[in-house]
Amino acid sequence: MTALLGALRRLARWMSFETPIGIVPRLTIAFAAVAILAVVANDVSEHGGTLIRTIEQGYSAMSADEGQAEADALPASLELLQRSALARAELDEPGREARYTEALAAFASARESYRAILIPTLGAAPLNEFDAASDAHAGLAADFVRAADSRRRLVREIAAELASLDARIGALLERTLRVFGQVGSREYLVEASRLLDEMERQAAGLFVPQAQRTNAARALSRNEAALAGILHDNEQSFVRLESRDWFQRMQNDLRRTVRLRELLARIDSQQVVRIDELGASFGALSAQVRRATARFETARAIASARRRSDDALSAISQEEERQRTLIAWLSGCILLLLLATSINTVVSVVRPVRRLLSATRRMAEGALDVSVPRGGIKELDQLAVSFNHMAEQLAAAHALARQYHN
């Protein structure tokens, strides 16, 4: 704007009222000034539209992932906790234990981040139910893992009891064979030893995944009953070969094995319920997270749209004000230029015409020393030159005629 005003001032000094510029250049200047105003106004209008599009594109390009990574971390950590809890319950090796511990820590961290993200938008009240459900799910996972560990301890105890029974029966059978030989050996001892070998293999089968445990548990139950029958039917023989106290320990250990196996069956049935509860809790918590995230996304979209609208309106208002100011300055400058051009043109036409009329009138009255000052538009300036030349020739001719008459 400063440069434009300076150029106009220099143009005004250059275009004095007597500047010998033709009528065509003057009209060209006026037309160019109007054209410049039209071009600038159109450019300003186009720039305003470009500004609005730029604002819209800027908001569209604004990171939609702002806070989204933290919100997405919770479903991922929840699924990781579910998988690691199931894997840890199946086997208690150190690697699975470490992954389960890490999954618990990741889930707790993701919960805190998720809550911190959603509270400013949704408030604390809608998240209380989520916190309770998250605590309940983590508790179910921990109970499921603890029950699996308890089950493994029971299986080890059953295996230890069976190993103790097998060792005592094996020692008795070996001593009987050594004393009485093959012919004198007791068939019930051989059968009891065989049953205990099978029961130890079946107890080892209780460590396999849950879907494969049922047959092993049933077979173990049948062999327990068969071994109890052998002990009952051959009580006197066992007492003669060993002692009453030995026989009582055998019966007590077998009863303890049966109780442990029955307790194991109850734990297995409870684990089926727990795994169903854990799956249902996982599904419900996942759905709750999806609902909360959807509400958060909706609220954030509304807030973003409102903010985008406010910023766009503010930018439009500022741009309109700037456009009005710029167009006002340009319009004023163009009007001043047109006014200066018009006044200069009028003066440059009227004044030389008046001088020519005055000179013509004086010449008609007989004045011979008539001279018209130069100036005005280019055409009238050239006309003044021609008039002065004609006046000089007339004066010269008049002087020559006087000399001739004299």
Coordinates of N, CA and C in Angstrom, one line a residue, residues 253-377:
D253 N -3.5 -94.2 51.9 CA -3.0 -93.5 50.8 C -3.9 -93.6 49.5
L254 N -4.5 -94.8 49.4 CA -5.4 -94.9 48.2 C -6.6 -94.0 48.4
R255 N -7.2 -94.0 49.7 CA -8.3 -93.1 49.9 C -7.9 -91.6 49.7
R256 N -6.7 -91.3 50.1 CA -6.3 -89.9 49.9 C -6.2 -89.6 48.4
T257 N -5.7 -90.6 47.6 CA -5.6 -90.4 46.2 C -7.0 -90.2 45.6
V258 N -8.0 -91.0 46.1 CA -9.3 -90.9 45.6 C -9.9 -89.5 45.9
R259 N -9.6 -89.0 47.2 CA -10.1 -87.7 47.6 C -9.5 -86.6 46.7
L260 N -8.2 -86.7 46.5 CA -7.5 -85.7 45.6 C -8.1 -85.7 44.2
R261 N -8.3 -86.9 43.7 CA -8.8 -87.0 42.3 C -10.3 -86.4 42.3
E262 N -11.1 -86.7 43.3 CA -12.4 -86.1 43.3 C -12.4 -84.5 43.5
L263 N -11.4 -84.1 44.3 CA -11.2 -82.6 44.4 C -10.8 -82.0 43.1
L264 N -9.9 -82.8 42.4 CA -9.5 -82.4 41.1 C -10.6 -82.3 40.1
A265 N -11.6 -83.2 40.2 CA -12.7 -83.2 39.3 C -13.6 -82.0 39.6
R266 N -13.7 -81.6 40.9 CA -14.5 -80.4 41.2 C -13.8 -79.1 40.7
I267 N -12.5 -79.1 40.8 CA -11.8 -78.0 40.3 C -11.9 -77.9 38.8
D268 N -11.9 -79.0 38.1 CA -12.0 -79.0 36.6 C -13.4 -78.5 36.2
S269 N -14.4 -78.9 37.0 CA -15.8 -78.4 36.6 C -15.9 -76.9 36.9
Q270 N -15.2 -76.5 38.0 CA -15.2 -75.0 38.3 C -14.4 -74.3 37.2
Q271 N -13.3 -74.9 36.7 CA -12.6 -74.2 35.7 C -13.4 -74.0 34.4
V272 N -14.2 -75.0 34.1 CA -15.1 -74.8 32.9 C -16.0 -73.6 33.1
V273 N -16.5 -73.5 34.3 CA -17.4 -72.3 34.6 C -16.6 -71.0 34.6
R274 N -15.4 -71.1 35.1 CA -14.5 -69.9 35.2 C -14.1 -69.5 33.8
I275 N -13.8 -70.4 32.9 CA -13.4 -70.0 31.6 C -14.6 -69.5 30.8
D276 N -15.8 -70.0 31.1 CA -16.9 -69.4 30.4 C -17.2 -68.0 31.0
E277 N -17.0 -67.8 32.3 CA -17.2 -66.5 32.9 C -16.1 -65.5 32.3
L278 N -14.9 -66.0 32.2 CA -13.8 -65.2 31.7 C -14.1 -64.7 30.2
G279 N -14.6 -65.7 29.4 CA -14.9 -65.3 28.0 C -16.1 -64.3 28.0
A280 N -17.1 -64.5 28.8 CA -18.2 -63.6 28.8 C -17.8 -62.2 29.3
S281 N -16.9 -62.2 30.4 CA -16.4 -60.9 30.9 C -15.6 -60.2 29.8
F282 N -14.8 -61.0 29.1 CA -14.0 -60.4 28.0 C -14.9 -59.8 26.9
G283 N -15.9 -60.5 26.5 CA -16.8 -60.0 25.5 C -17.6 -58.7 26.0
A284 N -18.1 -58.8 27.3 CA -18.8 -57.6 27.8 C -17.9 -56.4 28.0
L285 N -16.7 -56.6 28.5 CA -15.7 -55.5 28.6 C -15.3 -54.9 27.3
S286 N -15.1 -55.8 26.3 CA -14.8 -55.3 25.0 C -15.9 -54.5 24.4
A287 N -17.1 -54.9 24.6 CA -18.3 -54.2 24.1 C -18.4 -52.8 24.8
Q288 N -18.1 -52.8 26.1 CA -18.2 -51.6 26.9 C -17.1 -50.6 26.4
V289 N -15.9 -51.1 26.1 CA -14.8 -50.3 25.6 C -15.2 -49.7 24.3
R290 N -15.8 -50.5 23.4 CA -16.3 -50.0 22.1 C -17.3 -48.9 22.2
R291 N -18.3 -49.1 23.2 CA -19.3 -48.1 23.4 C -18.7 -46.8 23.9
A292 N -17.8 -46.9 24.9 CA -17.2 -45.7 25.4 C -16.4 -45.0 24.4
T293 N -15.6 -45.8 23.6 CA -14.8 -45.2 22.5 C -15.7 -44.5 21.5
A294 N -16.8 -45.1 21.2 CA -17.7 -44.5 20.2 C -18.3 -43.2 20.7
R295 N -18.7 -43.2 22.0 CA -19.1 -41.9 22.6 C -18.0 -40.9 22.6
F296 N -16.8 -41.3 22.9 CA -15.7 -40.4 22.9 C -15.4 -39.8 21.5
E297 N -15.5 -40.7 20.5 CA -15.2 -40.2 19.2 C -16.3 -39.3 18.7
T298 N -17.6 -39.6 19.1 CA -18.7 -38.7 18.7 C -18.5 -37.3 19.4
A299 N -18.3 -37.3 20.7 CA -18.1 -36.1 21.4 C -16.9 -35.3 20.8
R300 N -15.8 -36.0 20.5 CA -14.6 -35.3 20.0 C -14.9 -34.7 18.6
A301 N -15.7 -35.5 17.8 CA -16.0 -35.0 16.5 C -16.9 -33.7 16.5
I302 N -17.9 -33.7 17.5 CA -18.7 -32.6 17.7 C -17.9 -31.4 18.1
A303 N -17.0 -31.6 19.1 CA -16.2 -30.5 19.6 C -15.2 -30.0 18.5
S304 N -14.7 -30.9 17.7 CA -13.8 -30.5 16.6 C -14.6 -29.8 15.5
A305 N -15.8 -30.2 15.2 CA -16.6 -29.5 14.3 C -17.0 -28.1 14.8
R306 N -17.3 -28.0 16.1 CA -17.6 -26.7 16.6 C -16.4 -25.8 16.6
R307 N -15.2 -26.3 17.0 CA -14.0 -25.5 17.0 C -13.6 -25.1 15.5
R308 N -13.8 -26.1 14.6 CA -13.5 -25.8 13.2 C -14.4 -24.7 12.7
S309 N -15.7 -24.7 13.1 CA -16.7 -23.7 12.6 C -16.3 -22.3 13.2
D310 N -16.0 -22.3 14.5 CA -15.6 -21.0 15.1 C -14.4 -20.4 14.5
D311 N -13.4 -21.3 14.3 CA -12.1 -20.8 13.7 C -12.4 -20.3 12.3
A312 N -13.2 -21.1 11.5 CA -13.5 -20.7 10.1 C -14.2 -19.4 10.1
L313 N -15.2 -19.2 11.0 CA -16.0 -18.0 11.0 C -15.1 -16.8 11.4
S314 N -14.2 -17.0 12.4 CA -13.2 -16.0 12.8 C -12.3 -15.6 11.6
A315 N -11.8 -16.7 10.9 CA -10.9 -16.4 9.8 C -11.6 -15.7 8.7
I316 N -12.9 -16.1 8.5 CA -13.7 -15.4 7.4 C -13.9 -14.0 7.8
S317 N -14.2 -13.7 9.0 CA -14.5 -12.3 9.5 C -13.2 -11.5 9.3
Q318 N -12.1 -12.0 9.7 CA -10.8 -11.3 9.6 C -10.5 -11.1 8.1
E319 N -10.7 -12.1 7.3 CA -10.4 -12.0 5.9 C -11.3 -11.0 5.2
E320 N -12.6 -11.0 5.6 CA -13.5 -10.0 5.0 C -13.1 -8.6 5.4
E321 N -12.8 -8.4 6.7 CA -12.3 -7.1 7.1 C -11.1 -6.6 6.3
R322 N -10.2 -7.6 6.2 CA -8.9 -7.2 5.4 C -9.3 -6.9 4.0
Q323 N -10.2 -7.7 3.4 CA -10.6 -7.5 2.0 C -11.3 -6.1 1.8
R324 N -12.2 -5.8 2.8 CA -12.9 -4.5 2.7 C -11.9 -3.4 2.8
T325 N -10.9 -3.5 3.7 CA -9.9 -2.4 3.9 C -9.1 -2.3 2.6
L326 N -8.7 -3.4 2.1 CA -7.8 -3.4 0.9 C -8.6 -2.8 -0.3
I327 N -9.8 -3.3 -0.5 CA -10.6 -2.8 -1.6 C -10.9 -1.3 -1.5
A328 N -11.2 -0.9 -0.2 CA -11.4 0.5 0.1 C -10.2 1.4 -0.3
W329 N -9.1 0.9 0.1 CA -7.8 1.7 -0.3 C -7.6 1.7 -1.8
L330 N -7.8 0.6 -2.4 CA -7.6 0.5 -3.8 C -8.7 1.4 -4.6
S331 N -9.9 1.3 -4.1 CA -11.0 2.1 -4.7 C -10.7 3.6 -4.6
G332 N -10.2 4.0 -3.3 CA -9.9 5.4 -3.1 C -8.7 5.8 -4.0
C333 N -7.7 5.0 -4.1 CA -6.6 5.3 -4.9 C -7.0 5.4 -6.4
I334 N -7.8 4.4 -6.9 CA -8.2 4.5 -8.3 C -9.1 5.7 -8.6
L335 N -10.0 6.0 -7.6 CA -10.8 7.2 -7.8 C -10.0 8.5 -7.9
L336 N -9.0 8.5 -7.0 CA -8.1 9.7 -7.0 C -7.4 9.8 -8.3
L337 N -6.9 8.6 -8.8 CA -6.2 8.6 -10.1 C -7.2 9.0 -11.2
L338 N -8.4 8.5 -11.2 CA -9.4 8.9 -12.2 C -9.7 10.4 -12.1
L339 N -9.9 10.8 -10.9 CA -10.2 12.2 -10.7 C -9.0 13.1 -11.2
A340 N -7.8 12.7 -10.8 CA -6.6 13.5 -11.3 C -6.5 13.5 -12.8
T341 N -6.8 12.3 -13.4 CA -6.7 12.2 -14.9 C -7.8 13.0 -15.5
S342 N -9.0 13.0 -14.9 CA -10.1 13.8 -15.5 C -9.9 15.2 -15.4
I343 N -9.5 15.7 -14.2 CA -9.2 17.1 -14.1 C -8.1 17.6 -15.0
N344 N -7.0 16.7 -15.0 CA -5.9 17.1 -15.9 C -6.3 17.1 -17.3
T345 N -7.2 16.2 -17.7 CA -7.6 16.2 -19.1 C -8.5 17.4 -19.4
V346 N -9.4 17.7 -18.5 CA -10.3 18.9 -18.7 C -9.5 20.2 -18.8
V347 N -8.5 20.3 -17.8 CA -7.7 21.5 -17.8 C -6.8 21.6 -19.1
S348 N -6.3 20.4 -19.4 CA -5.4 20.3 -20.6 C -6.1 20.6 -21.9
V349 N -7.5 20.5 -21.9 CA -8.2 20.8 -23.1 C -8.8 22.2 -23.1
V350 N -9.4 22.5 -21.9 CA -10.1 23.8 -21.8 C -9.1 25.0 -21.9
R351 N -8.1 25.0 -21.2 CA -7.1 26.1 -21.1 C -6.5 26.3 -22.5
P352 N -5.9 25.3 -23.2 CA -5.4 25.6 -24.5 C -6.4 26.1 -25.5
V353 N -7.7 25.6 -25.4 CA -8.7 26.0 -26.3 C -9.0 27.5 -26.1
R354 N -9.1 27.9 -24.8 CA -9.4 29.3 -24.5 C -8.2 30.2 -25.0
R355 N -7.0 29.7 -24.9 CA -5.9 30.5 -25.4 C -5.9 30.6 -26.9
L356 N -6.3 29.5 -27.6 CA -6.4 29.6 -29.0 C -7.6 30.5 -29.5
L357 N -8.7 30.4 -28.7 CA -9.8 31.3 -29.1 C -9.4 32.8 -28.9
S358 N -8.7 33.1 -27.8 CA -8.3 34.4 -27.5 C -7.3 34.9 -28.6
A359 N -6.4 34.0 -28.9 CA -5.4 34.4 -30.0 C -6.1 34.6 -31.3
T360 N -7.0 33.8 -31.6 CA -7.8 33.9 -32.9 C -8.5 35.3 -32.9
R361 N -9.2 35.6 -31.8 CA -9.9 36.9 -31.7 C -9.0 38.1 -31.9
R362 N -7.9 38.0 -31.2 CA -6.9 39.1 -31.3 C -6.4 39.3 -32.8
M363 N -6.1 38.1 -33.4 CA -5.7 38.1 -34.8 C -6.7 38.7 -35.7
A364 N -8.0 38.4 -35.4 CA -9.1 38.9 -36.2 C -9.2 40.4 -36.0
E365 N -8.9 40.9 -34.9 CA -8.9 42.4 -34.6 C -7.7 43.1 -35.2
G366 N -6.8 42.4 -35.8 CA -5.7 43.0 -36.5 C -4.4 42.9 -35.8
A367 N -4.3 42.3 -34.6 CA -3.0 42.1 -33.9 C -2.2 41.1 -34.7
L368 N -0.9 41.5 -34.9 CA 0.0 40.7 -35.7 C 1.0 39.9 -34.8
D369 N 1.2 40.4 -33.6 CA 2.2 39.7 -32.7 C 1.5 38.8 -31.8
V370 N 0.6 37.9 -32.4 CA -0.1 37.0 -31.6 C 0.7 35.7 -31.5
S371 N 0.7 35.2 -30.2 CA 1.4 33.9 -30.0 C 0.7 33.2 -28.9
V372 N 0.4 31.9 -29.2 CA -0.3 31.0 -28.2 C 0.7 30.2 -27.4
P373 N 0.6 30.3 -26.1 CA 1.6 29.5 -25.3 C 1.3 28.0 -25.5
R374 N 2.3 27.2 -25.5 CA 2.2 25.8 -25.7 C 1.7 25.1 -24.4
G375 N 1.1 23.9 -24.5 CA 0.6 23.2 -23.4 C -0.6 22.4 -23.7
G376 N -1.1 21.8 -22.7 CA -2.3 21.0 -22.9 C -2.0 19.6 -23.4
I377 N -3.1 19.0 -23.9 CA -2.9 17.7 -24.4 C -2.1 17.7 -25.7

